[in-house]
PDB file of C-alpha atoms in Angstrom:
ATOM      1  CA  MET A   1      58.269 173.361 130.032  1.00 44.00           C
ATOM      2  CA  THR A   2      61.152 171.530 128.432  1.00 46.00           C
ATOM      3  CA  ASP A   3      63.219 173.794 126.214  1.00 49.00           C
ATOM      4  CA  THR A   4      64.084 171.730 123.157  1.00 47.00           C
ATOM      5  CA  THR A   5      65.842 174.547 121.321  1.00 45.00           C
ATOM      6  CA  THR A   6      69.117 173.578 123.055  1.00 44.00           C
ATOM      7  CA  ALA A   7      68.667 169.856 122.344  1.00 52.00           C
ATOM      8  CA  PRO A   8      71.056 168.282 119.859  1.00 62.00           C
ATOM      9  CA  ASP A   9      69.925 168.127 116.244  1.00 79.00           C
ATOM     10  CA  LEU A  10      67.991 164.878 115.986  1.00 80.00           C
ATOM     11  CA  ALA A  11      67.788 164.831 112.184  1.00 78.00           C
ATOM     12  CA  PRO A  12      71.140 162.993 111.781  1.00 84.00           C
ATOM     13  CA  VAL A  13      70.145 160.515 114.504  1.00 82.00           C
ATOM     14  CA  VAL A  14      66.823 159.853 112.763  1.00 79.00           C
ATOM     15  CA  ALA A  15      68.577 159.386 109.414  1.00 83.00           C
ATOM     16  CA  ALA A  16      71.213 157.037 110.866  1.00 88.00           C
ATOM     17  CA  LEU A  17      68.580 154.907 112.608  1.00 85.00           C
ATOM     18  CA  GLU A  18      66.494 154.667 109.459  1.00 87.00           C
ATOM     19  CA  GLU A  19      69.549 153.730 107.391  1.00 91.00           C
ATOM     20  CA  ALA A  20      70.613 151.030 109.877  1.00 91.00           C
ATOM     21  CA  VAL A  21      67.136 149.495 110.043  1.00 89.00           C
ATOM     22  CA  THR A  22      66.662 149.682 106.268  1.00 92.00           C
ATOM     23  CA  ALA A  23      69.973 147.857 105.804  1.00 94.00           C
ATOM     24  CA  ASP A  24      69.019 145.109 108.266  1.00 90.00           C
ATOM     25  CA  ALA A  25      65.647 144.820 110.031  1.00 90.00           C
ATOM     26  CA  ALA A  26      67.395 143.019 112.906  1.00 90.00           C
ATOM     27  CA  ASN A  27      68.828 146.421 113.855  1.00 87.00           C
ATOM     28  CA  ALA A  28      65.321 147.434 114.973  1.00 88.00           C
ATOM     29  CA  ALA A  29      65.125 144.781 117.690  1.00 90.00           C
ATOM     30  CA  ALA A  30      65.796 145.820 121.272  1.00 90.00           C
ATOM     31  CA  LEU A  31      65.540 144.105 124.628  1.00 90.00           C
ATOM     32  CA  PHE A  32      64.799 146.132 127.745  1.00 92.00           C
ATOM     33  CA  ARG A  33      65.696 144.686 131.140  1.00 95.00           C
ATOM     34  CA  VAL A  34      64.880 145.837 134.640  1.00 96.00           C
ATOM     35  CA  HIS A  35      66.056 144.176 137.872  1.00 96.00           C
ATOM     36  CA  ALA A  36      64.291 144.901 141.163  1.00 96.00           C
ATOM     37  CA  VAL A  37      64.927 143.653 144.698  1.00 96.00           C
ATOM     38  CA  GLY A  38      62.473 144.208 147.522  1.00 93.00           C
ATOM     39  CA  GLY A  39      62.569 143.745 151.260  1.00 86.00           C
ATOM     40  CA  ASP A  40      62.121 146.039 154.207  1.00 87.00           C
ATOM     41  CA  GLY A  41      61.915 149.582 152.921  1.00 89.00           C
ATOM     42  CA  PRO A  42      61.910 150.760 149.322  1.00 94.00           C
ATOM     43  CA  THR A  43      62.450 148.502 146.333  1.00 95.00           C
ATOM     44  CA  SER A  44      65.844 148.901 144.661  1.00 96.00           C
ATOM     45  CA  ILE A  45      65.660 148.997 140.874  1.00 96.00           C
ATOM     46  CA  ARG A  46      68.459 148.737 138.351  1.00 97.00           C
ATOM     47  CA  VAL A  47      68.082 149.575 134.658  1.00 96.00           C
ATOM     48  CA  ASN A  48      71.348 149.210 132.744  1.00 95.00           C
ATOM     49  CA  ARG A  49      73.777 151.481 134.623  1.00 96.00           C
ATOM     50  CA  HIS A  50      71.014 153.464 136.354  1.00 96.00           C
ATOM     51  CA  SER A  51      69.703 152.778 139.849  1.00 97.00           C
ATOM     52  CA  PHE A  52      66.674 154.198 141.626  1.00 96.00           C
ATOM     53  CA  GLU A  53      64.146 153.311 144.284  1.00 96.00           C
ATOM     54  CA  GLN A  54      60.427 152.750 144.415  1.00 96.00           C
ATOM     55  CA  ASP A  55      58.263 153.049 147.506  1.00 96.00           C
ATOM     56  CA  GLU A  56      54.605 153.367 148.344  1.00 92.00           C
ATOM     57  CA  PRO A  57      52.751 156.167 150.093  1.00 89.00           C
ATOM     58  CA  ALA A  58      52.369 155.754 153.843  1.00 88.00           C
ATOM     59  CA  GLY A  59      48.676 154.955 153.365  1.00 85.00           C
ATOM     60  CA  PHE A  60      49.681 151.906 151.288  1.00 85.00           C
ATOM     61  CA  GLY A  61      52.254 150.631 153.803  1.00 87.00           C
ATOM     62  CA  GLY A  62      55.311 152.443 152.492  1.00 91.00           C
ATOM     63  CA  ALA A  63      57.371 155.332 153.815  1.00 94.00           C
ATOM     64  CA  ASP A  64      56.733 157.561 150.775  1.00 94.00           C
ATOM     65  CA  SER A  65      60.509 157.799 150.232  1.00 95.00           C
ATOM     66  CA  ALA A  66      60.255 157.456 146.446  1.00 96.00           C
ATOM     67  CA  PRO A  67      57.608 157.367 143.709  1.00 96.00           C
ATOM     68  CA  GLY A  68      55.401 154.302 143.488  1.00 93.00           C
ATOM     69  CA  PRO A  69      55.110 151.868 140.570  1.00 93.00           C
ATOM     70  CA  VAL A  70      52.066 153.595 139.072  1.00 93.00           C
ATOM     71  CA  ASP A  71      53.892 156.945 139.346  1.00 95.00           C
ATOM     72  CA  TYR A  72      56.786 155.476 137.363  1.00 96.00           C
ATOM     73  CA  ALA A  73      54.400 154.040 134.767  1.00 95.00           C
ATOM     74  CA  LEU A  74      52.786 157.447 134.226  1.00 97.00           C
ATOM     75  CA  ALA A  75      56.202 159.133 134.226  1.00 97.00           C
ATOM     76  CA  GLY A  76      57.303 156.647 131.579  1.00 97.00           C
ATOM     77  CA  LEU A  77      54.320 157.610 129.439  1.00 98.00           C
ATOM     78  CA  ALA A  78      54.985 161.350 129.857  1.00 98.00           C
ATOM     79  CA  SER A  79      58.681 161.067 129.054  1.00 97.00           C
ATOM     80  CA  CYS A  80      58.052 158.721 126.116  1.00 97.00           C
ATOM     81  CA  GLN A  81      55.599 161.236 124.654  1.00 98.00           C
ATOM     82  CA  ILE A  82      58.308 163.914 124.813  1.00 97.00           C
ATOM     83  CA  VAL A  83      60.940 161.660 123.230  1.00 95.00           C
ATOM     84  CA  VAL A  84      58.612 160.605 120.402  1.00 96.00           C
ATOM     85  CA  PHE A  85      57.443 164.196 119.853  1.00 96.00           C
ATOM     86  CA  LYS A  86      61.058 165.302 119.430  1.00 94.00           C
ATOM     87  CA  TYR A  87      61.819 162.361 117.140  1.00 92.00           C
ATOM     88  CA  TRP A  88      58.828 162.950 114.860  1.00 94.00           C
ATOM     89  CA  ALA A  89      59.388 166.716 114.877  1.00 94.00           C
ATOM     90  CA  ALA A  90      62.909 166.087 113.599  1.00 90.00           C
ATOM     91  CA  LYS A  91      61.728 163.484 111.083  1.00 89.00           C
ATOM     92  CA  THR A  92      58.988 165.714 109.658  1.00 92.00           C
ATOM     93  CA  GLY A  93      60.817 169.044 109.911  1.00 92.00           C
ATOM     94  CA  VAL A  94      58.405 170.544 112.457  1.00 95.00           C
ATOM     95  CA  THR A  95      60.018 173.158 114.702  1.00 94.00           C
ATOM     96  CA  LEU A  96      59.231 172.396 118.320  1.00 94.00           C
ATOM     97  CA  ASP A  97      60.390 175.128 120.698  1.00 95.00           C
ATOM     98  CA  HIS A  98      58.828 173.833 123.917  1.00 96.00           C
ATOM     99  CA  ILE A  99      56.980 170.732 125.034  1.00 97.00           C
ATOM    100  CA  ALA A 100      55.446 169.792 128.373  1.00 97.00           C
ATOM    101  CA  VAL A 101      53.368 166.717 129.166  1.00 98.00           C
ATOM    102  CA  ASP A 102      51.100 166.050 132.134  1.00 98.00           C
ATOM    103  CA  VAL A 103      49.645 162.589 132.705  1.00 98.00           C
ATOM    104  CA  ASP A 104      46.842 161.839 135.164  1.00 97.00           C
ATOM    105  CA  GLY A 105      45.597 158.366 135.971  1.00 95.00           C
ATOM    106  CA  ASP A 106      42.618 157.176 137.996  1.00 93.00           C
ATOM    107  CA  PHE A 107      43.216 154.177 140.237  1.00 90.00           C
ATOM    108  CA  ASP A 108      40.792 152.212 142.414  1.00 88.00           C
ATOM    109  CA  PHE A 109      42.908 150.267 144.907  1.00 86.00           C
ATOM    110  CA  ARG A 110      40.100 147.976 146.114  1.00 87.00           C
ATOM    111  CA  THR A 111      41.014 145.088 143.801  1.00 87.00           C
ATOM    112  CA  MET A 112      44.746 145.368 144.513  1.00 85.00           C
ATOM    113  CA  PHE A 113      44.060 144.871 148.225  1.00 86.00           C
ATOM    114  CA  GLY A 114      41.251 142.341 147.767  1.00 87.00           C
ATOM    115  CA  PHE A 115      38.451 144.612 148.974  1.00 91.00           C
ATOM    116  CA  GLU A 116      34.866 144.209 147.801  1.00 89.00           C
ATOM    117  CA  GLY A 117      33.554 146.276 144.902  1.00 87.00           C
ATOM    118  CA  GLY A 118      36.736 146.690 142.917  1.00 81.00           C
ATOM    119  CA  GLY A 119      37.162 146.311 139.185  1.00 84.00           C
ATOM    120  CA  ARG A 120      40.487 146.232 137.412  1.00 86.00           C
ATOM    121  CA  PRO A 121      43.583 146.127 139.614  1.00 87.00           C
ATOM    122  CA  GLY A 122      45.199 148.799 137.468  1.00 86.00           C
ATOM    123  CA  LEU A 123      44.455 152.248 136.185  1.00 90.00           C
ATOM    124  CA  THR A 124      40.876 152.799 135.105  1.00 90.00           C
ATOM    125  CA  ASP A 125      41.494 155.947 133.045  1.00 93.00           C
ATOM    126  CA  VAL A 126      44.577 157.811 131.827  1.00 96.00           C
ATOM    127  CA  ARG A 127      44.635 161.363 130.485  1.00 97.00           C
ATOM    128  CA  VAL A 128      47.603 162.862 128.625  1.00 97.00           C
ATOM    129  CA  ALA A 129      47.817 166.653 128.231  1.00 98.00           C
ATOM    130  CA  VAL A 130      50.507 167.904 125.850  1.00 97.00           C
ATOM    131  CA  ARG A 131      51.440 171.569 125.484  1.00 97.00           C
ATOM    132  CA  VAL A 132      53.710 172.606 122.645  1.00 97.00           C
ATOM    133  CA  SER A 133      54.895 175.880 121.232  1.00 96.00           C
ATOM    134  CA  GLY A 134      56.740 176.873 118.126  1.00 97.00           C
ATOM    135  CA  PRO A 135      56.386 178.842 114.907  1.00 97.00           C
ATOM    136  CA  GLU A 136      54.359 176.257 112.976  1.00 96.00           C
ATOM    137  CA  ALA A 137      50.648 176.451 112.181  1.00 97.00           C
ATOM    138  CA  PRO A 138      48.480 174.617 114.744  1.00 97.00           C
ATOM    139  CA  GLU A 139      47.611 172.012 112.104  1.00 97.00           C
ATOM    140  CA  ARG A 140      51.271 170.929 111.904  1.00 97.00           C
ATOM    141  CA  TYR A 141      51.335 170.270 115.649  1.00 97.00           C
ATOM    142  CA  GLU A 142      48.020 168.408 115.439  1.00 97.00           C
ATOM    143  CA  GLU A 143      49.499 166.153 112.735  1.00 97.00           C
ATOM    144  CA  LEU A 144      52.595 165.715 114.891  1.00 97.00           C
ATOM    145  CA  GLN A 145      50.342 164.638 117.792  1.00 97.00           C
ATOM    146  CA  ARG A 146      48.669 162.036 115.548  1.00 97.00           C
ATOM    147  CA  LEU A 147      52.085 160.671 114.562  1.00 98.00           C
ATOM    148  CA  VAL A 148      53.203 160.533 118.191  1.00 97.00           C
ATOM    149  CA  ASP A 149      50.034 158.747 119.282  1.00 96.00           C
ATOM    150  CA  ALA A 150      50.494 156.215 116.474  1.00 97.00           C
ATOM    151  CA  HIS A 151      54.167 155.547 117.306  1.00 97.00           C
ATOM    152  CA  CYS A 152      54.702 156.061 121.061  1.00 97.00           C
ATOM    153  CA  PRO A 153      55.785 152.698 122.563  1.00 96.00           C
ATOM    154  CA  VAL A 154      54.667 153.453 126.114  1.00 97.00           C
ATOM    155  CA  LEU A 155      51.313 154.820 124.958  1.00 97.00           C
ATOM    156  CA  ASP A 156      50.873 151.557 123.050  1.00 96.00           C
ATOM    157  CA  LEU A 157      51.804 149.597 126.183  1.00 94.00           C
ATOM    158  CA  VAL A 158      49.232 151.480 128.259  1.00 92.00           C
ATOM    159  CA  ALA A 159      46.475 151.559 125.631  1.00 94.00           C
ATOM    160  CA  HIS A 160      46.651 147.962 124.370  1.00 93.00           C
ATOM    161  CA  ALA A 161      46.985 144.525 125.880  1.00 89.00           C
ATOM    162  CA  THR A 162      50.564 143.253 125.754  1.00 92.00           C
ATOM    163  CA  PRO A 163      51.296 139.550 126.224  1.00 94.00           C
ATOM    164  CA  VAL A 164      52.991 138.977 129.580  1.00 94.00           C
ATOM    165  CA  SER A 165      54.355 135.732 130.931  1.00 96.00           C
ATOM    166  CA  THR A 166      55.407 135.277 134.543  1.00 96.00           C
ATOM    167  CA  THR A 167      57.648 132.608 136.005  1.00 96.00           C
ATOM    168  CA  LEU A 168      58.176 131.860 139.676  1.00 93.00           C
ATOM    169  CA  THR A 169      61.278 130.305 141.171  1.00 94.00           C
ATOM    170  CA  VAL A 170      61.110 129.263 144.814  1.00 96.00           C
ATOM    171  CA  ALA A 171      64.522 129.135 146.450  1.00 92.00           C
ATOM    172  CA  SER A 172      65.151 126.322 148.875  1.00 85.00           C
TER     173      SER A 172
END
């Protein structure tokens, strides 16, 4: 479990963000960028000043040297749940001593590889299991869960269709 008792006090961060956005709604806008380069071996990914790799399991043609794209998507959901739980706990004054999140996703790879009988090329079902502890009544944590589910950006991305546009540039 993640021990949040040693985390910095988020209340001032929450207050400062709310003040900045209240003063100017443009302060709420953010742009996220990811750059990836593939070739032989794992894909190299850069996000701001962070770098990491992505690979596929051996059964999918990779060397299993790093998590795969679906692994990262589910990890993004799990970590976003934790971040939003901590944010809303601070915003609502709920004491959150520990939080752990497990995410499972079912995937049928037939469509991805063009095999007969497939459906969607993505996940067909996702399950999020959150475990929290703290001194509050269970009802306070249930309300916190409702707030998190209503405000978690990655949960929204997974649960709802998001417009996506793709461009292709062919180098000569």
